[in-house]
Short mmCIF file of C-alpha atoms in Angstrom, two decimals:
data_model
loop_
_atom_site.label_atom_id
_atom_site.label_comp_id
_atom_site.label_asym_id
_atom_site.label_seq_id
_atom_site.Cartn_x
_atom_site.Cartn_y
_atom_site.Cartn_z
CA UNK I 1364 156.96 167.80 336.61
CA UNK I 1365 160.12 168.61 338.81
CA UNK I 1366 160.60 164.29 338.74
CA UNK I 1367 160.33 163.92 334.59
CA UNK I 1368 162.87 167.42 334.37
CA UNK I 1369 165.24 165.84 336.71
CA UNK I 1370 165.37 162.49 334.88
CA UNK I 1371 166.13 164.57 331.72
CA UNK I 1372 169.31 166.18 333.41
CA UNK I 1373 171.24 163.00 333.39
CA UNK I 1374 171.31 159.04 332.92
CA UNK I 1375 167.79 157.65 332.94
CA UNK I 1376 166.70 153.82 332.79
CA UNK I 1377 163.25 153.59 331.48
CA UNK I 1378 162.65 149.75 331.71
CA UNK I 1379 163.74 149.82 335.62
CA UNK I 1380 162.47 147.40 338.30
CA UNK I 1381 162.41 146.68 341.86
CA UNK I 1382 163.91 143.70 343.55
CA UNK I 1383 160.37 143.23 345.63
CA UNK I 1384 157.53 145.10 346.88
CA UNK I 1385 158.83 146.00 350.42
CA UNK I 1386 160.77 148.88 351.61
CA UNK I 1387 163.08 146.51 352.92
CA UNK I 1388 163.40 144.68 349.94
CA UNK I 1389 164.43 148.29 348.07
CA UNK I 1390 166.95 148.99 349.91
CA UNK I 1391 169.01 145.87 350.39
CA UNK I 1392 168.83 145.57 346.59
CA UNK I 1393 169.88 149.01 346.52
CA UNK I 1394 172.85 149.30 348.60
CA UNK I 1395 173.94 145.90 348.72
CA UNK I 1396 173.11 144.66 345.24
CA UNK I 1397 171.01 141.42 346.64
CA UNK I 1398 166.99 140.38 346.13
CA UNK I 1399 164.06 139.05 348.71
CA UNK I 1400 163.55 135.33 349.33
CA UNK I 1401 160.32 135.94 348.31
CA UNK I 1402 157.81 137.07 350.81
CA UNK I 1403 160.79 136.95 353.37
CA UNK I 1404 162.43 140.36 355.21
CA UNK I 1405 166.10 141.04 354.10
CA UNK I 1406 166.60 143.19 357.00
CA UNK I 1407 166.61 140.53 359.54
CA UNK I 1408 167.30 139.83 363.13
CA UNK I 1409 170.05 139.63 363.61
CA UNK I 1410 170.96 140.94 360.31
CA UNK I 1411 172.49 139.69 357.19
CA UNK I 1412 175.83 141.37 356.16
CA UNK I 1413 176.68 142.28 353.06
CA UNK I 1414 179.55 144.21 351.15
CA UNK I 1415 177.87 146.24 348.50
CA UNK I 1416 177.79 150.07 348.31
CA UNK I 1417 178.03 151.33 351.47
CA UNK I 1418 181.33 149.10 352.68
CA UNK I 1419 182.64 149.56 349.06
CA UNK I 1420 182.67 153.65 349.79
CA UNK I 1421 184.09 153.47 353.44
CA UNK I 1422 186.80 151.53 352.07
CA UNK I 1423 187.90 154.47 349.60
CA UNK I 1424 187.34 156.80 352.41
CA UNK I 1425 184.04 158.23 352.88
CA UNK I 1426 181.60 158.22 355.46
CA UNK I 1427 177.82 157.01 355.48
CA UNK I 1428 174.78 158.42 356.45
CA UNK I 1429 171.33 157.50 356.35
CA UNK I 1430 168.34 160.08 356.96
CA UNK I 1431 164.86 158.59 357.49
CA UNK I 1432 161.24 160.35 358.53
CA UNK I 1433 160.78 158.02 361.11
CA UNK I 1434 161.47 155.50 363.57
CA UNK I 1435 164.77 153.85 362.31
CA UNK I 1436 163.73 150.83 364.36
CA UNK I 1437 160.90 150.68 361.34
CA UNK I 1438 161.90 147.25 359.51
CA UNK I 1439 164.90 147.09 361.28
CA UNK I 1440 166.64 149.16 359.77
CA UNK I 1441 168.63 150.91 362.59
CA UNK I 1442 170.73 147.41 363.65
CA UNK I 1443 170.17 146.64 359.64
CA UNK I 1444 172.44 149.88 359.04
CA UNK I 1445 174.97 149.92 361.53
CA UNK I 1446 175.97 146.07 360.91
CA UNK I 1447 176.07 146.96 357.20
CA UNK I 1448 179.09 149.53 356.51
CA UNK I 1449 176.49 152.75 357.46
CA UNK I 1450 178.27 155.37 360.28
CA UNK I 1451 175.13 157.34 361.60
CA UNK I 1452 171.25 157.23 361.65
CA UNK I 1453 169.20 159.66 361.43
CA UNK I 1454 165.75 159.68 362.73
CA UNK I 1455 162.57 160.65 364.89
CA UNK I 1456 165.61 160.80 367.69
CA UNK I 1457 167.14 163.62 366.21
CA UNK I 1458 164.15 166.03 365.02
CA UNK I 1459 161.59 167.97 367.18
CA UNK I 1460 158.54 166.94 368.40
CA UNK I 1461 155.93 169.25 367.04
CA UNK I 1462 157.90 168.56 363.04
CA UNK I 1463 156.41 164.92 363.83
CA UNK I 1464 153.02 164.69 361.23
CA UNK I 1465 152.20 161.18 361.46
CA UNK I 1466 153.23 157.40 362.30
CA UNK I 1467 156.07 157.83 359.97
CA UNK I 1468 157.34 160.66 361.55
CA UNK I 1469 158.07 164.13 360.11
CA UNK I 1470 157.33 165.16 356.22
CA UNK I 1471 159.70 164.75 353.50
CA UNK I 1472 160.83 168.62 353.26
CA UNK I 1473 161.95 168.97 356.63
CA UNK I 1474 163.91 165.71 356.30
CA UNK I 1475 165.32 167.24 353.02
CA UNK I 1476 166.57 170.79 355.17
CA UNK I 1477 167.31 168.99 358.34
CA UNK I 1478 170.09 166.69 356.35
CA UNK I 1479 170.81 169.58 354.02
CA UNK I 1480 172.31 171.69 357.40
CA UNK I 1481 173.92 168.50 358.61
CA UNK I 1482 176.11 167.88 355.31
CA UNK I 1483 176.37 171.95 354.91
CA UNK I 1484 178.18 172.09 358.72
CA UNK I 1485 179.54 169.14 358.09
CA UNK I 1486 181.67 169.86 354.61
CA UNK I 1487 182.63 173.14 356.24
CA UNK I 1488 184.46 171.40 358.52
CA UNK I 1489 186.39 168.47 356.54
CA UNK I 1490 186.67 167.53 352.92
CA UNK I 1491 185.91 163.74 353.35
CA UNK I 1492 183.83 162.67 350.89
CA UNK I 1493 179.99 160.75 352.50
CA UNK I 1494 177.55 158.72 351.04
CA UNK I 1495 174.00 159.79 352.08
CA UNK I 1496 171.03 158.19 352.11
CA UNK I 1497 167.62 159.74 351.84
CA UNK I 1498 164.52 157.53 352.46
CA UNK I 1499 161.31 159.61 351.72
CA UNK I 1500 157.93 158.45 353.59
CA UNK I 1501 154.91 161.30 352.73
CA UNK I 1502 153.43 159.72 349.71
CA UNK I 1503 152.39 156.68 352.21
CA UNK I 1504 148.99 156.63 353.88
CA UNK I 1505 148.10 158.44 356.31
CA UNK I 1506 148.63 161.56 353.87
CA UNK I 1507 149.51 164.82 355.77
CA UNK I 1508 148.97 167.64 352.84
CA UNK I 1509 150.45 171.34 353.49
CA UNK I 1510 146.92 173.83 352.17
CA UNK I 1511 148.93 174.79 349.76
CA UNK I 1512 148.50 171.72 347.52
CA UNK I 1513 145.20 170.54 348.18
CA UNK I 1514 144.11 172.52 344.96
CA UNK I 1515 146.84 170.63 342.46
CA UNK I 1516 145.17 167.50 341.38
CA UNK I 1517 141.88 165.82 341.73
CA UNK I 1518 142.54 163.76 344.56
CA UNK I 1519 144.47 163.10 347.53
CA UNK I 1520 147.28 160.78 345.73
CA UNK I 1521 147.48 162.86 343.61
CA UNK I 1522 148.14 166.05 345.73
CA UNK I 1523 150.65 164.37 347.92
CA UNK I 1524 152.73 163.00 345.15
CA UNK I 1525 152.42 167.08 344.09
CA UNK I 1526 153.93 167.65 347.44
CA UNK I 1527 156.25 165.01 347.17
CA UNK I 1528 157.53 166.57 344.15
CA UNK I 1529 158.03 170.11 345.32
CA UNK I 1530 160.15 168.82 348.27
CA UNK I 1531 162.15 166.81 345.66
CA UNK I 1532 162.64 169.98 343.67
CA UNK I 1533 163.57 171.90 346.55
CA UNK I 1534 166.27 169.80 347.91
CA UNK I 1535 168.04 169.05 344.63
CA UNK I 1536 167.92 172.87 344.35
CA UNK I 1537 169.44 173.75 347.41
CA UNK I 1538 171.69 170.72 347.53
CA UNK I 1539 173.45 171.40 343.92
CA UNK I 1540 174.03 175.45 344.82
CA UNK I 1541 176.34 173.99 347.49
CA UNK I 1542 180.24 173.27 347.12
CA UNK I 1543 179.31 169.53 347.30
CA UNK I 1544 176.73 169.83 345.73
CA UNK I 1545 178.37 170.55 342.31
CA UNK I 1546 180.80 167.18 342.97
CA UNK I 1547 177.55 165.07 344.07
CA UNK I 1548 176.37 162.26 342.16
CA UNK I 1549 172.77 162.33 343.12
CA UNK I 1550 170.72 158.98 342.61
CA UNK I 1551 167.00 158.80 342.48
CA UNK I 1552 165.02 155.45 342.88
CA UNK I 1553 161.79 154.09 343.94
CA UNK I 1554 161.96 151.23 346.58
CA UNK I 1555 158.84 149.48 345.18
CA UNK I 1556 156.15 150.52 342.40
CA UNK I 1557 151.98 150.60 343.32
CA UNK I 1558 150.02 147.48 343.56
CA UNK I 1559 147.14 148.64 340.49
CA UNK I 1560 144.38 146.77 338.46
CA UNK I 1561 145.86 144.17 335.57
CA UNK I 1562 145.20 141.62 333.18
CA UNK I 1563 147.98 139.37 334.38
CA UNK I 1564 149.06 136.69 336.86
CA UNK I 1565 151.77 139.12 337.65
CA UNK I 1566 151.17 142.84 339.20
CA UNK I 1567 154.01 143.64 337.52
CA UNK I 1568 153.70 147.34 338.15
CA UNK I 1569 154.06 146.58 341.78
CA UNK I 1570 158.02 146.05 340.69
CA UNK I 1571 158.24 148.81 337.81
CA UNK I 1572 159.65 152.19 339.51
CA UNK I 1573 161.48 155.41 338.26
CA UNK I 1574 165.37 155.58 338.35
CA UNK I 1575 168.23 157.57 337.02
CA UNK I 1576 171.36 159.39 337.81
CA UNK I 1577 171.89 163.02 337.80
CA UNK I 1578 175.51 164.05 336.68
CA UNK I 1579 176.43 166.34 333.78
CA UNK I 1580 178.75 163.74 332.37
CA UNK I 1581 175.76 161.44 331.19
CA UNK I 1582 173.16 164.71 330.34
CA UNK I 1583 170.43 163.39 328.41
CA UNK I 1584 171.51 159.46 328.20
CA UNK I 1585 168.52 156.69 327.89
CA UNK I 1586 169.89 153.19 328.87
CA UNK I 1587 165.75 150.67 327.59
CA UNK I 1588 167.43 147.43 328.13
CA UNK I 1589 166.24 145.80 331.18
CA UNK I 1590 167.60 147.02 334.96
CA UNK I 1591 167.04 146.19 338.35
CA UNK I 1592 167.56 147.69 342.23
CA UNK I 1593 170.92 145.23 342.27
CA UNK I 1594 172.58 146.65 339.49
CA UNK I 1595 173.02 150.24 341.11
CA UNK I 1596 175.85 149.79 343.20
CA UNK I 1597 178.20 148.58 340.73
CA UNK I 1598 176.84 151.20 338.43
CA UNK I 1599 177.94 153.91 340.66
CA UNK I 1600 181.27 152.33 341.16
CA UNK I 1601 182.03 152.58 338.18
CA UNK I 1602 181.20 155.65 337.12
CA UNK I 1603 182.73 157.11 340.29
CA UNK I 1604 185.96 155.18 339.08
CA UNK I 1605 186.54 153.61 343.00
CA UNK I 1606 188.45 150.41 343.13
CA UNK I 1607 185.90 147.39 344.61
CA UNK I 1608 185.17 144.29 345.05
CA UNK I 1609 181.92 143.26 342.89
CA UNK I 1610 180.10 141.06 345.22
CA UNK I 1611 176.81 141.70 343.97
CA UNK I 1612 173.83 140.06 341.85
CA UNK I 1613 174.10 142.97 339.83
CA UNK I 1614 176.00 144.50 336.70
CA UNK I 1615 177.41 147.32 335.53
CA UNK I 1616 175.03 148.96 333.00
CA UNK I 1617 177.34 151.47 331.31
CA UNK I 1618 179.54 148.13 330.08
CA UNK I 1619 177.19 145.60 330.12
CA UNK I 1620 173.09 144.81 329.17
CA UNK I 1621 170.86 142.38 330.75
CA UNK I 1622 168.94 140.03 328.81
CA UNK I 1623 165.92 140.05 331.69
CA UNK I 1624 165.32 141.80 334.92
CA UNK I 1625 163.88 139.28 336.98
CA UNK I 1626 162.15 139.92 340.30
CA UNK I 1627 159.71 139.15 343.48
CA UNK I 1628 156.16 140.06 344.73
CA UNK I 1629 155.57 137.53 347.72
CA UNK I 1630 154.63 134.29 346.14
CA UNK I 1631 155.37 135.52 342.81
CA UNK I 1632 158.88 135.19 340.76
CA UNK I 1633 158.63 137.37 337.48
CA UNK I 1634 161.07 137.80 334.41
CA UNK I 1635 160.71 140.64 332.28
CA UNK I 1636 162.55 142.66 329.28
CA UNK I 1637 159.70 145.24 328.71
CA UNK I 1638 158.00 143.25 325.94
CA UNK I 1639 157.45 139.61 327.92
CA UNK I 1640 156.63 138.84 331.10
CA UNK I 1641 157.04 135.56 332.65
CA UNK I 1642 154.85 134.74 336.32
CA UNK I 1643 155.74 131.80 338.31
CA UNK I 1644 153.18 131.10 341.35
CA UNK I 1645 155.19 129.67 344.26
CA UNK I 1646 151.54 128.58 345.65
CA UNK I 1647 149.54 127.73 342.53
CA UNK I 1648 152.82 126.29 340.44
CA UNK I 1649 151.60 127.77 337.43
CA UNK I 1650 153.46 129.89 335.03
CA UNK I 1651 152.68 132.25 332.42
CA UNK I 1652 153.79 134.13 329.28
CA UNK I 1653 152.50 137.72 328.66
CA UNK I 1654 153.13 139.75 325.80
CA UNK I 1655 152.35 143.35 327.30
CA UNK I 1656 152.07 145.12 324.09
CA UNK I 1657 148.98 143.09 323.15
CA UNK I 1658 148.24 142.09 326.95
CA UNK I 1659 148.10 138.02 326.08
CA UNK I 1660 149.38 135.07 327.47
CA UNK I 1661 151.26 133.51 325.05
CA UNK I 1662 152.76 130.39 327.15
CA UNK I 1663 151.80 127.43 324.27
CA UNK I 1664 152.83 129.83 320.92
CA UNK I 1665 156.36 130.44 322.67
CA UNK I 1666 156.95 128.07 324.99
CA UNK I 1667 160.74 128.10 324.18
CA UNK I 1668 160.86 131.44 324.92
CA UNK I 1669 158.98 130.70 328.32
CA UNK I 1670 161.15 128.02 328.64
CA UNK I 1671 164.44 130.64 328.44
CA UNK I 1672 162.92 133.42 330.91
CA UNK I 1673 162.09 131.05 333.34
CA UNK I 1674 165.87 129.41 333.29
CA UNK I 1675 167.02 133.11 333.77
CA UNK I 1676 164.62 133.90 336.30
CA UNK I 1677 165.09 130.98 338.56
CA UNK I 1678 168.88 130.22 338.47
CA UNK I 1679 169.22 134.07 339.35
CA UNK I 1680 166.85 133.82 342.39
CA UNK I 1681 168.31 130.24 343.54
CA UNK I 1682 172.15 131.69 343.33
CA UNK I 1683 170.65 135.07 345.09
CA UNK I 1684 168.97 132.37 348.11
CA UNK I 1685 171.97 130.94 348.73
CA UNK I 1686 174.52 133.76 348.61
CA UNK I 1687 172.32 135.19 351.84
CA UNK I 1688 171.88 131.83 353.05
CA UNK I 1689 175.49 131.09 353.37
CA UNK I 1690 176.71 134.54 353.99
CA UNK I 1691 178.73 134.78 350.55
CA UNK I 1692 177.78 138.30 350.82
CA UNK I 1693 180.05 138.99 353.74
CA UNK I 1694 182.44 141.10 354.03
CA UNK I 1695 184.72 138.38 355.47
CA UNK I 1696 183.83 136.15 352.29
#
């Protein structure tokens, strides 16, 4: 409930998808507007470097932060961060023991209040603008499920993602009562969807996850047309008004629409606009044509179509491949 109110309260994409199906994967497309080479880690060792949001932001003057649960070693992301425009780390260093719950560390809430006291001390004491980053871990397994929300829901998925809400409402709560607060931009987005049962090739919920922007300016605003993970730092530029350097896969989505969003699950390369799907099997070399309202594959009745979504779909992941490959995305590029 406190999710589906806060994606009312501001710019909301509701055919949104992930770049992959890894953590990782989310938040390279995220913050540095680039996709997985298929089953491949983008946080890598040593570690691609990229301009993209964070190095866009430090060059108008603000300062980055990252807070995770965890271990920040966790998919390299600690060397990932600090070799990618980010300032300071957060982590299973910095909290106390006994707030530690399980392998990834402690629970979203007291993540939420421990960076919440950090950014309070901190804006007391300067008015630089920061980026902050907020990486939420409780709704994986192994669930650790405060008493007080075992009764909501009739499982155990369900009452963690009940936690997992609360602690969402909570923080957004606190965080907008505060000075910054009110002259935040606050971003919410999944870093991959939930592998479930389905008719297709494709899981293509595995790549469909929640995002919008919450900011008075765009109250109530509904962008359908297709997005992706890449196109949310140049987004954000934008509507922040900063001066950068777009050296992203992705768009802006308040000036421009995509035709497709196209996307990754392992072996998989997928191509969808909410009505079509297309599935390409790196392993099999089969592809497919869904159409999800009616759940059939439809590759011989519209093959030109096919033919269209699968042009999109591949040039988009070939230019992405070799932009990492030959370190386009650099800074120094």
């Amino acid at each position: 409930p406190n999710l589906n109110k806060l994606a009312s309260e501001g710019l909301y994409f509701s055919n949104f998808y992930s770049a992959g199906v890894h953590t990782n994967n989310g938040i390279t497309a995220t913050l540095y507007g680039y996709g997985p080479n298929f089953a491949k880690t983008t946080m890598t060792v040593p570690s691609h470097q990229y301009m993209g949001l964070p190095f866009a932001l430090k060059q108008n003057g603000y300062s980055t932060f990252v807070f995770v649960t965890g271990n920040p070693q966790y998919d390299n992301m600690n060397s990932f961060f600090y070799d990618n425009s980010i300032e300071r780390i957060f982590s299973l260093y910095d909290y106390p023991a006994d707030k530690v719950v399980n392998n990834f560390g402690v629970p979203d809430d007291y993540m939420f209040t421990y960076g919440l006291d950090y950014l309070k001390l901190r804006s007391a004491a300067t008015e630089q603008p920061f980026f902050a980053l907020f990486l939420t871990f409780s709704n994986h397994t192994p669930f650790v499920i405060p008493d007080r929300y075992r009764p909501i829901g009739a499982n155990e998925e369900q009452q963690i993602i009940a936690y997992a809400d609360d602690a969402l409402r909570q923080f957004m709560l606190q965080a907008q009562q505060t000075e910054w607060g009110k002259n935040t931009l606050f971003v919410l987005v999944g870093d991959h969807g939930n592998p479930s049962s389905t008719p297709y090739d494709y899981n293509l919920q595995y790549n469909t996850v929640p995002c919008f922007f919450v900011t008075e300016d765009l109250r109530d605003t509904i962008i359908s047309s297709p997005a992706q993970q890449q196109d949310i730092a140049p987004t954000l530029l934008s509507i922040l008004g900063l001066p950068y350097t777009d050296n992203t896969m992705g768009i802006d989505l308040l000036k421009k629409n995509r035709e497709y969003a196209y996307f990754v699950n392992n072996d998989h390369l997928g191509c969808c606009d909410g009505e079509w799907l297309y599935s390409y099997s790196i392993n099999t070399q089969k592809e497919y044509l869904y159409h999800l309202p009616t759940e059939q594959e439809r590759s011989v009745m519209e093959y030109t179509r096919l033919e269209k979504m699968r042009k999109y779909a591949v040039q988009h992941q070939l230019v992405n491949i070799k932009a990492v490959a030959n370190q386009w995305t650099s800074p120094n590029e």
